[in-house]
mmCIF file of C-alpha atoms and ligand atoms in Angstrom:
data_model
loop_
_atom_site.group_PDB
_atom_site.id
_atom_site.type_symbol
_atom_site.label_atom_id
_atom_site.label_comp_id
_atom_site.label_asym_id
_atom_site.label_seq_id
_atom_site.Cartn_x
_atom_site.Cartn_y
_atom_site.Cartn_z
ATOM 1 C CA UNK A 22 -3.325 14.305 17.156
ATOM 2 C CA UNK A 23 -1.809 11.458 18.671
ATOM 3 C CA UNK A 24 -4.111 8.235 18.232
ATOM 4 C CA UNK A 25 -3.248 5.374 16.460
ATOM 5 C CA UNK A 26 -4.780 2.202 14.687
ATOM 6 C CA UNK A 27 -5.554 1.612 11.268
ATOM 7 C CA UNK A 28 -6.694 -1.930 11.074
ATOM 8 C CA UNK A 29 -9.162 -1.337 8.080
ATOM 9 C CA UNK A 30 -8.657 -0.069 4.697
ATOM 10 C CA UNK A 31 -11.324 2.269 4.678
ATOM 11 C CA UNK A 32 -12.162 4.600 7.352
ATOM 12 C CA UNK A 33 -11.349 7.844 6.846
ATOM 13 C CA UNK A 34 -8.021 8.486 6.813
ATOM 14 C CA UNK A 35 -6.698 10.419 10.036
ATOM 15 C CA UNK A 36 -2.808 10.106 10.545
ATOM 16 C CA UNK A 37 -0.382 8.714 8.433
ATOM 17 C CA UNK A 38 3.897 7.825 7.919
ATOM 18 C CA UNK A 39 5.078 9.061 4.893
ATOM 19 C CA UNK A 40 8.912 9.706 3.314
ATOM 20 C CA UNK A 41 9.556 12.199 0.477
ATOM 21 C CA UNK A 42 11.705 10.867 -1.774
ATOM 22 C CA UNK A 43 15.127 13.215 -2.755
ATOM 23 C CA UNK A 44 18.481 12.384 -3.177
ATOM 24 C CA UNK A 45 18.367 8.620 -2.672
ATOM 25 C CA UNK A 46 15.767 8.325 -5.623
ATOM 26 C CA UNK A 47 17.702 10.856 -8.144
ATOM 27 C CA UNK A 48 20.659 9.200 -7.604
ATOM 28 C CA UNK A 49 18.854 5.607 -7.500
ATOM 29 C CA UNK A 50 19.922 3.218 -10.896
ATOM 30 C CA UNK A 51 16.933 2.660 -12.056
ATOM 31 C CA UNK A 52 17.935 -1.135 -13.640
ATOM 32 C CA UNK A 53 18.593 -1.826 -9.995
ATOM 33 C CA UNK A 54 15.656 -0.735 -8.821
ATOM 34 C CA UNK A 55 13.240 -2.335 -11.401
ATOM 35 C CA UNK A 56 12.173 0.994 -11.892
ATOM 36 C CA UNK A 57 10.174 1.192 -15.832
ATOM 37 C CA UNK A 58 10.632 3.641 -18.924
ATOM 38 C CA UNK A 59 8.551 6.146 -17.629
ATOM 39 C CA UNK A 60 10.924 6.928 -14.298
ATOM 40 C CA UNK A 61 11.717 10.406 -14.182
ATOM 41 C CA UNK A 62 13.138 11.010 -10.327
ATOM 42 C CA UNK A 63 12.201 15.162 -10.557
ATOM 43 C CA UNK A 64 9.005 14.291 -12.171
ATOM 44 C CA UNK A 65 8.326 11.462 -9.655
ATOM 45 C CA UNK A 66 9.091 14.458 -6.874
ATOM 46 C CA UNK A 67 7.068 16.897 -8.214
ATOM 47 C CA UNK A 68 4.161 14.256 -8.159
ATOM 48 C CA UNK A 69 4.950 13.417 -5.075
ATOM 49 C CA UNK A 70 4.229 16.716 -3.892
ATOM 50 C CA UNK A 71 1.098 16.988 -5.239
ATOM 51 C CA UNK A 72 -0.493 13.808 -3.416
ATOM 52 C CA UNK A 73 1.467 15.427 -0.051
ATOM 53 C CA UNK A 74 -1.332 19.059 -1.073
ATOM 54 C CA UNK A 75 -4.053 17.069 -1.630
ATOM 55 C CA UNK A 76 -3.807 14.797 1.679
ATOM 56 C CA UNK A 77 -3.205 18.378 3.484
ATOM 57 C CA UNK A 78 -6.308 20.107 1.881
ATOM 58 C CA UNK A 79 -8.287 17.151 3.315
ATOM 59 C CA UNK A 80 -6.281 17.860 7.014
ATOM 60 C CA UNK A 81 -4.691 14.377 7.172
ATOM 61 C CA UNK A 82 -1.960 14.341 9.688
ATOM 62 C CA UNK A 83 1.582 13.395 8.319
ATOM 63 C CA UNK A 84 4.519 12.169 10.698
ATOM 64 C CA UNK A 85 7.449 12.332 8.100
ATOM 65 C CA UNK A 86 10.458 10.042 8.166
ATOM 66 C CA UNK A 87 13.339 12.120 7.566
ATOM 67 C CA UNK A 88 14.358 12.228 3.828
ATOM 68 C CA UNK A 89 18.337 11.733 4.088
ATOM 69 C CA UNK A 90 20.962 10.781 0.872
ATOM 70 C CA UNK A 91 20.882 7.172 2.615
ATOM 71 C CA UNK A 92 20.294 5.333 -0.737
ATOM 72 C CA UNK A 93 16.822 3.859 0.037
ATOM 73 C CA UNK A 94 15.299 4.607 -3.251
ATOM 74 C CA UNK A 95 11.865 2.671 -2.132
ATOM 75 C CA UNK A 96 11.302 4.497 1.067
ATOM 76 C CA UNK A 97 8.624 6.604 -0.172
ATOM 77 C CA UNK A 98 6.891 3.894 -0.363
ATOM 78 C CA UNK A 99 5.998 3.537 3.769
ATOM 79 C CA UNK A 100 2.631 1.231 3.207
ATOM 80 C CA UNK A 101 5.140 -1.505 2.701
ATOM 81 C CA UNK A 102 7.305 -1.419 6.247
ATOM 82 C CA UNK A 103 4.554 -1.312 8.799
ATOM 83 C CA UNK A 104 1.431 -1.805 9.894
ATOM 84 C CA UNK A 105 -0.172 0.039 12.866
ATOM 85 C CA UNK A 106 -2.777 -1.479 15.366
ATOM 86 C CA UNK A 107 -4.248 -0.423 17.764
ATOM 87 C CA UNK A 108 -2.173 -2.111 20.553
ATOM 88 C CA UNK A 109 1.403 -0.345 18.347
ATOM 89 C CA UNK A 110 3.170 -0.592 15.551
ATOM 90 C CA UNK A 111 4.387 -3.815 13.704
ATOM 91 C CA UNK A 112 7.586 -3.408 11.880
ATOM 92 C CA UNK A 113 7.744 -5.288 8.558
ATOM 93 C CA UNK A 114 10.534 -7.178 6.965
ATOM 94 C CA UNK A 115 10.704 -6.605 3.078
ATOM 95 C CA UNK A 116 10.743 -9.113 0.086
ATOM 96 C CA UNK A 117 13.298 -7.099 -1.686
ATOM 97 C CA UNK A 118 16.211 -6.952 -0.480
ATOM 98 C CA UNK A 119 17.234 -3.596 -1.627
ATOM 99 C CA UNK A 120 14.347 -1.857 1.273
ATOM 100 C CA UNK A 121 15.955 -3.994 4.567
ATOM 101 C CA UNK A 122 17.167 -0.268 5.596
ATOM 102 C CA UNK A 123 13.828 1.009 5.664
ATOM 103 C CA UNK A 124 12.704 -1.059 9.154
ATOM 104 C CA UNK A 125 15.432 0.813 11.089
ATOM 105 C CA UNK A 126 13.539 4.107 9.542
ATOM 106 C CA UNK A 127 10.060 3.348 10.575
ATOM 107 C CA UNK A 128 11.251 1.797 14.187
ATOM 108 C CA UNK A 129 12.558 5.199 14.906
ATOM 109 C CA UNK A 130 9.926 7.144 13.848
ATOM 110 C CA UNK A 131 7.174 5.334 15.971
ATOM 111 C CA UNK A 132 9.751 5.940 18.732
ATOM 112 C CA UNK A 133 9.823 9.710 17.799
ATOM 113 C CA UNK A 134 5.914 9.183 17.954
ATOM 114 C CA UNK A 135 5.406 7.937 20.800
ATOM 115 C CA UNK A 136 3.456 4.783 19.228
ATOM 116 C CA UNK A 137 4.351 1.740 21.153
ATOM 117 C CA UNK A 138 6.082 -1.191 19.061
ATOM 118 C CA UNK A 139 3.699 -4.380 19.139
ATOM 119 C CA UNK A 140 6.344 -6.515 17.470
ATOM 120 C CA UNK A 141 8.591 -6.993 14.306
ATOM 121 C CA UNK A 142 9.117 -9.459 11.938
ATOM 122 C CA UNK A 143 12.801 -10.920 11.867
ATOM 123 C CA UNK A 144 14.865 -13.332 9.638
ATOM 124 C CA UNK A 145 14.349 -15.394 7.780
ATOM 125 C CA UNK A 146 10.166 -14.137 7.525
ATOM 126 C CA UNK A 147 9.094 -11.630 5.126
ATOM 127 C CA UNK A 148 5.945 -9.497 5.088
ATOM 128 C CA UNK A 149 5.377 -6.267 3.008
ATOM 129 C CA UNK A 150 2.372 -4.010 4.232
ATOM 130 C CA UNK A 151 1.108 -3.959 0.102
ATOM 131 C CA UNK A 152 0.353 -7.321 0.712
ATOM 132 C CA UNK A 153 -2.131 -7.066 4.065
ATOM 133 C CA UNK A 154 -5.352 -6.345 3.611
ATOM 134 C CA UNK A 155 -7.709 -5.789 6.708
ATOM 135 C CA UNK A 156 -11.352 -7.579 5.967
ATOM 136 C CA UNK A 157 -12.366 -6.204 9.861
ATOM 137 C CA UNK A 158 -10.193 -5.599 12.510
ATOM 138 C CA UNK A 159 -10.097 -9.125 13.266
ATOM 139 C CA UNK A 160 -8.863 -10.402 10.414
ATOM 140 C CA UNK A 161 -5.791 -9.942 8.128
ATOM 141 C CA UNK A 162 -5.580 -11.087 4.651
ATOM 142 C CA UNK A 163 -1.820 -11.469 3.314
ATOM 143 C CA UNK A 164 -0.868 -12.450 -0.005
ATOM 144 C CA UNK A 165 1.407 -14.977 -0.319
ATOM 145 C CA UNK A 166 4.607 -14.376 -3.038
ATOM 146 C CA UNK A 167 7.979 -12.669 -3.768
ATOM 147 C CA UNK A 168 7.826 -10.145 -1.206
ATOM 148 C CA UNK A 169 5.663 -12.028 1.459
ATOM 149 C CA UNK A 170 6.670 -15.514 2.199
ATOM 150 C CA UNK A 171 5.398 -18.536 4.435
ATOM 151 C CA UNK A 172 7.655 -17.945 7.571
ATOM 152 C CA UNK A 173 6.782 -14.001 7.220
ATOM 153 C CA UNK A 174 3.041 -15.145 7.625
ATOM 154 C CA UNK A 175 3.687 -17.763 10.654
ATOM 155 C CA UNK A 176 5.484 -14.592 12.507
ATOM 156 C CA UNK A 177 2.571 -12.334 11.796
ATOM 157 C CA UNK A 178 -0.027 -14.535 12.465
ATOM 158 C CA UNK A 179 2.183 -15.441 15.807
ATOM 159 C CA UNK A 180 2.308 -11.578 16.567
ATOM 160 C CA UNK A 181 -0.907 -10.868 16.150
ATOM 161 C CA UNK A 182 -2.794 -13.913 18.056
ATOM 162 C CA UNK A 183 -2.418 -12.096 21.092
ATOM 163 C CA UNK A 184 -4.379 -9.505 19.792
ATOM 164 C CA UNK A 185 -7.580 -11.536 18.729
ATOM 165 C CA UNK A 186 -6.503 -11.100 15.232
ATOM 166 C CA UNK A 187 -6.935 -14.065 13.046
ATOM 167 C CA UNK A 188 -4.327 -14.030 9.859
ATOM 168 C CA UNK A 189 -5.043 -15.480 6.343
ATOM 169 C CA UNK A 190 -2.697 -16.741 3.345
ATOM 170 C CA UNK A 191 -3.655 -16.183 -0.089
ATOM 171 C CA UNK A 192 -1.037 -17.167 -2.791
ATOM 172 C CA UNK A 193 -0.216 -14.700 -5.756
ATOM 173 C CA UNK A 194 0.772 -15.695 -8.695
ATOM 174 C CA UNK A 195 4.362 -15.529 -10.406
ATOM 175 C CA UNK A 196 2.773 -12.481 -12.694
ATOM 176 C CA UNK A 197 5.949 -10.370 -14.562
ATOM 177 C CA UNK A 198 8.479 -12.262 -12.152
ATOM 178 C CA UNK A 199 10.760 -12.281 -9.686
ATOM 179 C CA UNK A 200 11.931 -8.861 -9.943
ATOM 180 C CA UNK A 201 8.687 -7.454 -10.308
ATOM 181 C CA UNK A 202 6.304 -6.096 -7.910
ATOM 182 C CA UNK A 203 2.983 -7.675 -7.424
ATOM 183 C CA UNK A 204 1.294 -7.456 -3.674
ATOM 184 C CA UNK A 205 -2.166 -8.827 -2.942
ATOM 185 C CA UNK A 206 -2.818 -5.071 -2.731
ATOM 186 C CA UNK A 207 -2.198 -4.561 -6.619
ATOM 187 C CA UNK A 208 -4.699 -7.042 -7.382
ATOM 188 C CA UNK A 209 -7.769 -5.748 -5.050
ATOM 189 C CA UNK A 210 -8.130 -2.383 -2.776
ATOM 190 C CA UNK A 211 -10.760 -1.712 -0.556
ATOM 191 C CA UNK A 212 -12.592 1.616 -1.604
ATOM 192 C CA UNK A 213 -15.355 0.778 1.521
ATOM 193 C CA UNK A 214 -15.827 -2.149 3.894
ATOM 194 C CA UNK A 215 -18.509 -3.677 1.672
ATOM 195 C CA UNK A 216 -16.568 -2.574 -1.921
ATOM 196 C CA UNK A 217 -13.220 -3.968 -3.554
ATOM 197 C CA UNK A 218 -11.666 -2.931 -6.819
ATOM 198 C CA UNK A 219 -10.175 -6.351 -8.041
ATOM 199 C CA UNK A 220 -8.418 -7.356 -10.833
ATOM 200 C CA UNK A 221 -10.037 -10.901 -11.823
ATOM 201 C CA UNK A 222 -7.296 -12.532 -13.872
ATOM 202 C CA UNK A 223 -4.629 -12.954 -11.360
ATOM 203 C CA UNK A 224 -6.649 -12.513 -7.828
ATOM 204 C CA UNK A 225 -6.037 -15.853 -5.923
ATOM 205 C CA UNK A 226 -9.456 -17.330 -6.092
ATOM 206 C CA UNK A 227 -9.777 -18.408 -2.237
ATOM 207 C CA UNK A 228 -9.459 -14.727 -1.587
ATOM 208 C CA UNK A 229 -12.150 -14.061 -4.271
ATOM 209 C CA UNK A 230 -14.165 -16.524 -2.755
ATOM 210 C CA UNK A 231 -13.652 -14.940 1.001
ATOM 211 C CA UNK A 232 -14.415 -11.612 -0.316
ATOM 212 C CA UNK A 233 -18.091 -12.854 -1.586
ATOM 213 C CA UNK A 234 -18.260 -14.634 2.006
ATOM 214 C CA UNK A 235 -17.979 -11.190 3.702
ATOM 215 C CA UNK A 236 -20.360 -9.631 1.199
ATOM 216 C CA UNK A 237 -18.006 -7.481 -0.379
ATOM 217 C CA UNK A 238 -19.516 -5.958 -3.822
ATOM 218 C CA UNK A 239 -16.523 -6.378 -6.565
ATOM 219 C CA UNK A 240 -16.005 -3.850 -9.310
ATOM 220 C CA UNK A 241 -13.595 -5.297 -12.062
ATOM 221 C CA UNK A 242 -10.372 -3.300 -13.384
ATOM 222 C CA UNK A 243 -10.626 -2.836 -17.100
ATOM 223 C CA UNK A 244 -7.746 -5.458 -18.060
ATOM 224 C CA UNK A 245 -6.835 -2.629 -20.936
ATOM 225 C CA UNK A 246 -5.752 0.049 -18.147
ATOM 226 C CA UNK A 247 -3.959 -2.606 -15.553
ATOM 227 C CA UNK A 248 -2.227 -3.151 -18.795
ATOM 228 C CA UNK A 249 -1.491 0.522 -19.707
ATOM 229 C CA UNK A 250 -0.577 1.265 -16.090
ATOM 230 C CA UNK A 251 1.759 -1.455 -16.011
ATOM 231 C CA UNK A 252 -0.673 -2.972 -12.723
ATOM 232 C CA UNK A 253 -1.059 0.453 -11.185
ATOM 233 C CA UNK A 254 -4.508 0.942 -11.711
ATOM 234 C CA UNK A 255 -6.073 -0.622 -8.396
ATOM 235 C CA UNK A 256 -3.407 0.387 -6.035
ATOM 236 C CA UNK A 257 -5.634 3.483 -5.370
ATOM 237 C CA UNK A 258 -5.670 5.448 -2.045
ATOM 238 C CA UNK A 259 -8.890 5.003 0.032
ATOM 239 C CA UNK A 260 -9.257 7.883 1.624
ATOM 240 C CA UNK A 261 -12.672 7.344 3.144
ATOM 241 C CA UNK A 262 -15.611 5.001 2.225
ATOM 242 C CA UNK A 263 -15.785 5.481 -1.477
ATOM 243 C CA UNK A 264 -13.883 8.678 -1.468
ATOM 244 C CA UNK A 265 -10.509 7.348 -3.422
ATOM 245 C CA UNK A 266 -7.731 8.776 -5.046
ATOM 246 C CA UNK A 267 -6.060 7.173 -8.500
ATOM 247 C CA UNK A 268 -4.015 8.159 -11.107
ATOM 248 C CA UNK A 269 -5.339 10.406 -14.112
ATOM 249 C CA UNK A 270 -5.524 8.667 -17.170
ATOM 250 C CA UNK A 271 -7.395 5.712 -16.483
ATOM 251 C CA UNK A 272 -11.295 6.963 -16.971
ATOM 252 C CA UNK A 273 -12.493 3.424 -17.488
ATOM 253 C CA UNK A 274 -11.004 2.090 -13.941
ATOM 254 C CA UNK A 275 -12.640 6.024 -13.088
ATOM 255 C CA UNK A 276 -16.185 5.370 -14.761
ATOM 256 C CA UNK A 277 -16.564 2.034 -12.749
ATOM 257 C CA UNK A 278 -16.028 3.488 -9.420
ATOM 258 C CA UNK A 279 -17.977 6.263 -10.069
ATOM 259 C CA UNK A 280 -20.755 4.172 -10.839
ATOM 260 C CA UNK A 281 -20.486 2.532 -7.598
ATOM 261 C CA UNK A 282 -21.041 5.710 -5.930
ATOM 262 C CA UNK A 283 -17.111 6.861 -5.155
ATOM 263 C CA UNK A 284 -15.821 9.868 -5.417
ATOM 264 C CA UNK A 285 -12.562 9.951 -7.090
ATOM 265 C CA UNK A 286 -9.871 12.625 -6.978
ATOM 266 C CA UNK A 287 -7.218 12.049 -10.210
ATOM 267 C CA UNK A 288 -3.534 12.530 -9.449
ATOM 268 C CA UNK A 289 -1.337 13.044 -12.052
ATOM 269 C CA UNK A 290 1.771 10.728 -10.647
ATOM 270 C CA UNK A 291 3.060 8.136 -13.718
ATOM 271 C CA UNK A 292 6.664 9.279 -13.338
ATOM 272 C CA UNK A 293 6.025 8.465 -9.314
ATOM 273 C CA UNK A 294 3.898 5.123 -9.461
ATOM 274 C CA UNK A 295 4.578 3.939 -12.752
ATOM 275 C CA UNK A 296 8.231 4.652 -13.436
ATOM 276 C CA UNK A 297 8.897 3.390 -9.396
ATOM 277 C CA UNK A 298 6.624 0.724 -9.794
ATOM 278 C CA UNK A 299 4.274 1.229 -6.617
ATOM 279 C CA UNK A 300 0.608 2.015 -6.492
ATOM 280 C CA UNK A 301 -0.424 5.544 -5.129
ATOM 281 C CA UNK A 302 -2.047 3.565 -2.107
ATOM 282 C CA UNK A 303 1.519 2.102 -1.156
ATOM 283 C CA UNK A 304 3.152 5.578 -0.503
ATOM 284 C CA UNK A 305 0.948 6.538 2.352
ATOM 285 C CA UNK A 306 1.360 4.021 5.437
ATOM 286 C CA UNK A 307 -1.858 4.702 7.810
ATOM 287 C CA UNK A 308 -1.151 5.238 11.384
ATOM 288 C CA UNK A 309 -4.943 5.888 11.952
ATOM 289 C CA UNK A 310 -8.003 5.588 10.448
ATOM 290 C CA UNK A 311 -11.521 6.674 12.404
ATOM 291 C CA UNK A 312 -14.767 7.452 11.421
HETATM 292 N N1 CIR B 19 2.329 -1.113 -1.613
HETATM 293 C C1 CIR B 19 2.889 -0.689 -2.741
HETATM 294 O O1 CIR B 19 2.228 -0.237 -3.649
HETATM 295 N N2 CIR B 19 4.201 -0.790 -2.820
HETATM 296 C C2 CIR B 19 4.947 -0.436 -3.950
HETATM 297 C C3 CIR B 19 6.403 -0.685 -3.778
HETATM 298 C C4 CIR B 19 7.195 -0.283 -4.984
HETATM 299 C C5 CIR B 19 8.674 -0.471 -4.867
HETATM 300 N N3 CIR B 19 9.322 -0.021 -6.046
HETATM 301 C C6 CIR B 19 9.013 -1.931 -4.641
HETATM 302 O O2 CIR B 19 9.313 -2.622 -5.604
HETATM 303 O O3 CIR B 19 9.001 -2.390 -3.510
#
């Protein structure tokens, strides 16, 4: 396969970047890394693993960025570094410090790919691809916080003109602070054009309001599991229109989505999402999505 364009967070899933995490994550300090309790780097591999069989089952294409003992605990975590249009790839420019590596990583992979780069995003902007969230493929929402900032936005929204692609700011709220990770993306996924899974208490409400201007039908996030999963529960993976993946353990987040018509396929992943602090939505990084 060699097409490429993903701008919108739920057409079936064709092609995708990922990075299995190894050395750099069992030797990462997990203080450091804001990792939580639950982090458990073999468990988190083994898990790993298991959403790498079930995207294969389904015949999704991975391109994998080389796992090497470079020290980039985060890296599995490819949603966050780029985001791939039609046109090429944009290269991303992390909020935390700790990922700057992973840019080089993805650059050379799209190379290897033979995906064209569209742009990058260079001091002193930040963007982080947990934070975009494609309405149509016209228009890119981005949350506005600790890992994407003001100037990040301006150099997006620069990048992407060109393109005919218009680029909104939503602010996020402080949350569990600054070392924490919140994106706009761990408040509300997309599980189908016309369907979000948000979590009301901290969405930014001009993005709430935007999402009932599009028509989008909301399902709320039991607050008692965003809780329990330490704000995991709504990164899910959309694999297709209302065909998601989330983690096991949840089955109120699971009985609402159902009830919306989705079909959802549990992972068992805490040591991987919970204990490194990323949703299971963040560790795949589309390259193309198609009907
Ligand atoms: N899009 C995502 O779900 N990203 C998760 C990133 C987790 C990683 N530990 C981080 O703090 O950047």
């Amino acid at each position: 396969m060699s097409g490429y364009g993903a701008q919108d967070m739920a057409l079936p899933l064709r092609r995708v970047l990922m990075r299995r995490p190894g050395e750099s994550l069992r030797k990462a300090d997990p203080a450091a890394w804001h990792y939580g309790p639950r982090f458990n780097a073999e468990q988190a591999i083994a898990d790993y693993d298991g959403l790498v069989r079930l995207l294969m089952d389904r015949h999704v294409e991975i391109a994998w960025l080389g796992e090497r003992d470079d020290g980039l605990a985060d890296s599995m975590f490819t949603a966050d570094l780029s985001l791939v249009t039609a046109k090429g790839a944009v290269v991303l420019r992390p909020g935390k410090p700790a990922r700057a590596g992973e840019a080089a990583l993805h650059e050379a992979a799209f190379r290897a790919a033979g995906i064209p780069l569209l742009g990058r995003i260079k001091s002193p902007g930040t963007v982080e691809g947990g934070d975009c969230l494609w309405l149509d493929a016209e228009t890119l929402a981005v949350g506005r916080g600790l890992r994407t900032d003001e100037d990040g936005i301006a150099a997006l929204s620069e990048l992407l003109a060109p393109e005919g692609i218009d680029v909104l700011g939503y602010d996020l709220p402080l949350w569990r602070g600054a070392d924490a990770c919140l994106h706009l993306g761990s408040v509300a996924t997309f599980l189908a054009r016309d369907l979000a899974l948000i979590f009301p208490p901290i969405l930014p409400v001009s993005f709430y309001r935007l999402l009932e201007e599009w028509g989008v039908s909301m399902i709320e996030a039991p607050a008692e599991e965003f809780r329990d999963s330490a704000g995991m529960s709504v990164g899910v993976l959309t694999l297709g229109p209302r065909d998601i993946v989330m983690l096991d353990g949840y089955p109120r987040t699971r009985a609402a989505m159902e009830e919306a018509g989705c079909t959802v396929h549990l992972l068992s992943a805490e040591a991987l999402c919970i204990g490194c602090e990323g949703g299971l939505g963040g560790l795949v990084c589309p390259i193309l999505r198609e009907a």
